mmCIF file with all atom_site columns, C-alpha atoms in Angstrom:
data_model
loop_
_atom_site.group_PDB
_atom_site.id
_atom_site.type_symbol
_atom_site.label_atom_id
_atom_site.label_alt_id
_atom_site.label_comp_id
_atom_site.label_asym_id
_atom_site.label_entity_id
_atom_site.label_seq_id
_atom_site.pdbx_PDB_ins_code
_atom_site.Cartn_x
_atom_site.Cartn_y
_atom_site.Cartn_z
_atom_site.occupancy
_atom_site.B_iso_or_equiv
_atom_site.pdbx_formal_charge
_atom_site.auth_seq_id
_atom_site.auth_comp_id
_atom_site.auth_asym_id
_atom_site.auth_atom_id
_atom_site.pdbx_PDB_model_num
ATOM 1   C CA . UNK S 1 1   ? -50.412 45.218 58.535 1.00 90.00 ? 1   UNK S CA 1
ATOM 2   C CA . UNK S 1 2   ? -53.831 43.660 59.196 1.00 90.00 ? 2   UNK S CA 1
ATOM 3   C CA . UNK S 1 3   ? -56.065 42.844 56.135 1.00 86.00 ? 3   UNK S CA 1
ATOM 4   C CA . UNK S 1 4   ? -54.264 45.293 54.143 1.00 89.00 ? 4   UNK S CA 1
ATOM 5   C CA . UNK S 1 5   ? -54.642 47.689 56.843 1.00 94.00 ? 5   UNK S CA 1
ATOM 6   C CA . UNK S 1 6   ? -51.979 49.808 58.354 1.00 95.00 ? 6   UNK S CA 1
ATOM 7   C CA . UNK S 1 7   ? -53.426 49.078 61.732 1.00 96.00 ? 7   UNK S CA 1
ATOM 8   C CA . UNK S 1 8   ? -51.993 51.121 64.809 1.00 96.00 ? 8   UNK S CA 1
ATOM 9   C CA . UNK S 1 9   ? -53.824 50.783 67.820 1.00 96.00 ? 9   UNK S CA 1
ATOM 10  C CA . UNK S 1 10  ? -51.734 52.652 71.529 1.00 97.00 ? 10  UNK S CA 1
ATOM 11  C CA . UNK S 1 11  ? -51.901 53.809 74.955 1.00 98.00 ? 11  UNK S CA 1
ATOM 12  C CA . UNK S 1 12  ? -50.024 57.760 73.904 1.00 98.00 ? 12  UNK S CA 1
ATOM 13  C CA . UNK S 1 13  ? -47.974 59.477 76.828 1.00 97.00 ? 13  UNK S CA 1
ATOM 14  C CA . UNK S 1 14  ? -49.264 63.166 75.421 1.00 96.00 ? 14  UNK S CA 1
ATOM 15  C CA . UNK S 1 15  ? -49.859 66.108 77.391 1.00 95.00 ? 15  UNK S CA 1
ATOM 16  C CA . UNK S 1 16  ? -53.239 67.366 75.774 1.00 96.00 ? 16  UNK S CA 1
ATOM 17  C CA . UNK S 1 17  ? -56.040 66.408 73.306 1.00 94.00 ? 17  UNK S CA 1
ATOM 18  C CA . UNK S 1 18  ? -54.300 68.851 70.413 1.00 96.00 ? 18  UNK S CA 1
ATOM 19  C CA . UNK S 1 19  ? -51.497 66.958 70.539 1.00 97.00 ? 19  UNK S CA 1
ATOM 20  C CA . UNK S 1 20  ? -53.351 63.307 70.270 1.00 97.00 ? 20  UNK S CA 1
ATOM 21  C CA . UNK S 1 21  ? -54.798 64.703 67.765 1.00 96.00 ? 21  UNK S CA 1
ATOM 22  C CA . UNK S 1 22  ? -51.530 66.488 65.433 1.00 96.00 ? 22  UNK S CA 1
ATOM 23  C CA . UNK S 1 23  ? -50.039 62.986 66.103 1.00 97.00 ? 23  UNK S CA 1
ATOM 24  C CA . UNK S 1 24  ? -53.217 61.278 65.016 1.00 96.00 ? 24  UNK S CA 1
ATOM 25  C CA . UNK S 1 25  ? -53.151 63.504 61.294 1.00 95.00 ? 25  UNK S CA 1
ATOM 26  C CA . UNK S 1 26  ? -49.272 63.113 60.901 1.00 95.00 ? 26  UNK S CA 1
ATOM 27  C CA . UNK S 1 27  ? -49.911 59.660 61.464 1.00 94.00 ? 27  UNK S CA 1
ATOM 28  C CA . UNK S 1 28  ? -52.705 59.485 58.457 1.00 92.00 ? 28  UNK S CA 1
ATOM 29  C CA . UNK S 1 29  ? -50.267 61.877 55.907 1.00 92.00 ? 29  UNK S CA 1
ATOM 30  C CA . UNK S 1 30  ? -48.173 59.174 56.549 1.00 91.00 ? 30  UNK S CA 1
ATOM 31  C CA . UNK S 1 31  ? -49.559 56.134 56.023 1.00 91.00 ? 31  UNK S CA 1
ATOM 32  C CA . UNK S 1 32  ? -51.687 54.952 53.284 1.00 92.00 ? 32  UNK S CA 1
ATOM 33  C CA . UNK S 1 33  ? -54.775 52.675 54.032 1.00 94.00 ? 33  UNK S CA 1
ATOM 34  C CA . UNK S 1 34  ? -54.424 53.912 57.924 1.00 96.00 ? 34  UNK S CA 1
ATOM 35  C CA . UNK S 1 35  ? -56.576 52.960 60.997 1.00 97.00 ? 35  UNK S CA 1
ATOM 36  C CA . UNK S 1 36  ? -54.898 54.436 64.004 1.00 97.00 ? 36  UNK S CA 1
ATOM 37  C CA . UNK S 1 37  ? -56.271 54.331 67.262 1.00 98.00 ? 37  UNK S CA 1
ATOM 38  C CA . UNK S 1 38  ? -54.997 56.883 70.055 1.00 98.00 ? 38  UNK S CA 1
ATOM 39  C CA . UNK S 1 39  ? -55.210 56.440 73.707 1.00 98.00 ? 39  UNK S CA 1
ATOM 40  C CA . UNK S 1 40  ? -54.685 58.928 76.216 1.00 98.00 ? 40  UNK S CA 1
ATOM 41  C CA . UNK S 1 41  ? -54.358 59.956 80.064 1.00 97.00 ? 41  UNK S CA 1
ATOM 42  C CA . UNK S 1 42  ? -54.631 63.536 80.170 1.00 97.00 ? 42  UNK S CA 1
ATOM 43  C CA . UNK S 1 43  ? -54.527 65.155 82.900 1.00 95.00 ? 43  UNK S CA 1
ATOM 44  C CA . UNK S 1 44  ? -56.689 61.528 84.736 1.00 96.00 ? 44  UNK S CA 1
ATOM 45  C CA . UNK S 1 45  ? -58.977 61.581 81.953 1.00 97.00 ? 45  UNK S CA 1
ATOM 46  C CA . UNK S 1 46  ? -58.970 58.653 79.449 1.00 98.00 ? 46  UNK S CA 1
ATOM 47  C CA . UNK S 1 47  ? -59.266 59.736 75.892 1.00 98.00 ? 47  UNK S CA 1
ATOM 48  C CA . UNK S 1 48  ? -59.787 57.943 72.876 1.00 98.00 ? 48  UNK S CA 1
ATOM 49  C CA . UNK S 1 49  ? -58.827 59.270 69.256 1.00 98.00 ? 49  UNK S CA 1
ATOM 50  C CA . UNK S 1 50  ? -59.785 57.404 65.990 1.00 98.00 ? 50  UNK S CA 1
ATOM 51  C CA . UNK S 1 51  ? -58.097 58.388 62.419 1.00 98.00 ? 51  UNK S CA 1
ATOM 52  C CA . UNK S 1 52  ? -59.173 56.447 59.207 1.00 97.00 ? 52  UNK S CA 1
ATOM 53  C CA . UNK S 1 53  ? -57.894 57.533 55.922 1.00 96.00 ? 53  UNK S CA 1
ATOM 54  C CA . UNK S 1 54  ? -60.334 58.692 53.901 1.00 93.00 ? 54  UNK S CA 1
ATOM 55  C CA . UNK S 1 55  ? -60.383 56.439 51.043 1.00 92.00 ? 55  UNK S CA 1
ATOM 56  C CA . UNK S 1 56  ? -60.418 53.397 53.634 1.00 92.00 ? 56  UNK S CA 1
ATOM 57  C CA . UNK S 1 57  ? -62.992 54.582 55.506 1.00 92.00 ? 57  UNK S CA 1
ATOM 58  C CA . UNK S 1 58  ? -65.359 54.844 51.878 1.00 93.00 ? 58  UNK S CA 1
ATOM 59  C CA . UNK S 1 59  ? -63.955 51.721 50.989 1.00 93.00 ? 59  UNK S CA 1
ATOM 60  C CA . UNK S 1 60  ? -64.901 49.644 54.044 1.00 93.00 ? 60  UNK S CA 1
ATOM 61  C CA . UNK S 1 61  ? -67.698 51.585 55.302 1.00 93.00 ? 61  UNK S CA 1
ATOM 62  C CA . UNK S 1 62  ? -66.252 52.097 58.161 1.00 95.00 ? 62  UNK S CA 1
ATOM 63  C CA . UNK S 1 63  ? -67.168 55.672 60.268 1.00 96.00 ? 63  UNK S CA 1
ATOM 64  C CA . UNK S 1 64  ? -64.608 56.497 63.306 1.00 97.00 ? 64  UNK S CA 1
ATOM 65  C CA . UNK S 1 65  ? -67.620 58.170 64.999 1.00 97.00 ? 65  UNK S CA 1
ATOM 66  C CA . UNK S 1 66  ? -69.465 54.933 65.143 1.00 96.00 ? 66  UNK S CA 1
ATOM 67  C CA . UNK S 1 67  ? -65.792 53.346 65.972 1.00 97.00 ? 67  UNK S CA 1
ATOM 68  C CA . UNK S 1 68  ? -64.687 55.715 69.058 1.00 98.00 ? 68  UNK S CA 1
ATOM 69  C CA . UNK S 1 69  ? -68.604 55.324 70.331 1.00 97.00 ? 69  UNK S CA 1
ATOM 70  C CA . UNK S 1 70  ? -67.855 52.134 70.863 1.00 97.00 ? 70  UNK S CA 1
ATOM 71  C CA . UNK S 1 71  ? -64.837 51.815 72.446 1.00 98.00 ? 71  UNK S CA 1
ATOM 72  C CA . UNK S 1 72  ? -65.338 54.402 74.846 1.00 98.00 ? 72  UNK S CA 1
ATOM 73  C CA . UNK S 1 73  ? -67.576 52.321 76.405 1.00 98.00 ? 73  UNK S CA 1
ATOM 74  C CA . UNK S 1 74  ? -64.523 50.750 77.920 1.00 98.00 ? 74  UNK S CA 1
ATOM 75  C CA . UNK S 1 75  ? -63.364 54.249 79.470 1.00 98.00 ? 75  UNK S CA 1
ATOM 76  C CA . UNK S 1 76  ? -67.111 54.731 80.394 1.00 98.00 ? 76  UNK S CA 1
ATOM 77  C CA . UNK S 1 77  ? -67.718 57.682 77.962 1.00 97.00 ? 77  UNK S CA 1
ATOM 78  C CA . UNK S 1 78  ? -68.828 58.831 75.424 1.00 94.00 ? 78  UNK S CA 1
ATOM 79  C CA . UNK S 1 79  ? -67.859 60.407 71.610 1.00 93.00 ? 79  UNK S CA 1
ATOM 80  C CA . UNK S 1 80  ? -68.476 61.171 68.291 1.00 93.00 ? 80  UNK S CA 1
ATOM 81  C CA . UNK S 1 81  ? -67.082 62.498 65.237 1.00 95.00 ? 81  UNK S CA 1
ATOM 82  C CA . UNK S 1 82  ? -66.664 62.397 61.377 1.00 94.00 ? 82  UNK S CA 1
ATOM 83  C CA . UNK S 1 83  ? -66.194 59.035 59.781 1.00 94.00 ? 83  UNK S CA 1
ATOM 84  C CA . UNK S 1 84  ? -62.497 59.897 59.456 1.00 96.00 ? 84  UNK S CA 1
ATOM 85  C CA . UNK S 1 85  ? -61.846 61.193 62.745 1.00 97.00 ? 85  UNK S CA 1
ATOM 86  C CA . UNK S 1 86  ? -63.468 61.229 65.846 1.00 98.00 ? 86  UNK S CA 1
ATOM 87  C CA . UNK S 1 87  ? -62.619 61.678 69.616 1.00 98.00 ? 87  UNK S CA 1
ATOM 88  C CA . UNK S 1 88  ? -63.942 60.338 73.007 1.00 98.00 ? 88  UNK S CA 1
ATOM 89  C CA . UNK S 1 89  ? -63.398 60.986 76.539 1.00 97.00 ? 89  UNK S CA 1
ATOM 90  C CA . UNK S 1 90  ? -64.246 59.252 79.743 1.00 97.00 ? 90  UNK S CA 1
ATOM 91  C CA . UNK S 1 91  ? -64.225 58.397 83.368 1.00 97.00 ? 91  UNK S CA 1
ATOM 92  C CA . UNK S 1 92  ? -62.441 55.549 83.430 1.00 97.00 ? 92  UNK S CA 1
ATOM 93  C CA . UNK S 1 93  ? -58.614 55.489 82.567 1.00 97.00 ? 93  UNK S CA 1
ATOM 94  C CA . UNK S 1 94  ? -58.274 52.062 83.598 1.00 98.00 ? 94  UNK S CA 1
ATOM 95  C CA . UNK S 1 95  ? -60.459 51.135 80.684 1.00 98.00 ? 95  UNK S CA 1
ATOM 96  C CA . UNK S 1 96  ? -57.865 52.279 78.040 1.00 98.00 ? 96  UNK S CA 1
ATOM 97  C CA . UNK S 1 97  ? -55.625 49.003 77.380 1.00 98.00 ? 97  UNK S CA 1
ATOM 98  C CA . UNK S 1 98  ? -58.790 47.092 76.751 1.00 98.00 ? 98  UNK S CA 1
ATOM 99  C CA . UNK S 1 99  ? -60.487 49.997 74.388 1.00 98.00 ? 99  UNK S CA 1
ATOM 100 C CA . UNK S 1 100 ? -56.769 49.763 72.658 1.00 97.00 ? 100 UNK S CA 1
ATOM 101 C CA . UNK S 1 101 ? -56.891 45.743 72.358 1.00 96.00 ? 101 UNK S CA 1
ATOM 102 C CA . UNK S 1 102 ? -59.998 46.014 70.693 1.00 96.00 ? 102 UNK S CA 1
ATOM 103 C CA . UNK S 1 103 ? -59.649 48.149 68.052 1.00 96.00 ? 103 UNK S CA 1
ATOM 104 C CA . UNK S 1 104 ? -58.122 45.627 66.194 1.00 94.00 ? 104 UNK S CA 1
ATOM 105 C CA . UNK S 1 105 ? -61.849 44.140 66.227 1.00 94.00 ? 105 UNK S CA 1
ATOM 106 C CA . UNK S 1 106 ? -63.408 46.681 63.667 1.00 93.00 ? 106 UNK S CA 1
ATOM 107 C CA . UNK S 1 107 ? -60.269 45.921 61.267 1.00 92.00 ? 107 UNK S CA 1
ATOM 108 C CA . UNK S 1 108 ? -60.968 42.174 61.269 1.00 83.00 ? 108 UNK S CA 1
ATOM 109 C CA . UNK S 1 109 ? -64.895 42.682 60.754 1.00 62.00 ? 109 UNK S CA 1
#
């Protein structure tokens, strides 16, 4: 919990981007008030997956598109999406614990 957020933010040990992202909507069916953040090597890619539920994301204002944009700057990428869920992918795996440490950043705005 952070700010009345279910906040989950972690590095995923998944085998493709499908499976981020059924993990990333089981995740939102079953959590209210959800902010998940996904991480990913696949295949010595980094990835990046952003959920929001979608009454949080009205609430707050908040757009994952925006969100994953941003963070994959740490995984020198790039990304995009809906402002529930978006994906990113980059060049840079080793830039995936820091994109994961601060996600928490957009939930304390």
């Amino acid at each position: 919990q952070l700010d009345g957020v279910n906040f989950l933010s972690l590095i995923v040990d998944l085998p493709n981007t499908d499976a981020v992202k059924t993990l990333a909507y089981a995740l939102k069916g079953g959590l209210e008030n959800a902010f998940v953040v996904l991480g990913a090597d696949i295949d010595g890619k980094p990835s990046l997956t952003v959920m929001i539920s979608d009454q949080l994301a009205k609430e707050r204002g908040w757009n994952a598109g925006a969100i994953v944009k941003d963070l994959a700057k740490d995984i020198q990428g790039g990304g995009g999406g809906q402002p529930f869920f978006a994906t990113a992918g980059g060049k840079l795996v080793e830039g995936l614990p820091k994109a994961i440490a601060r996600a928490k950043d957009f939930v304390k705005k």
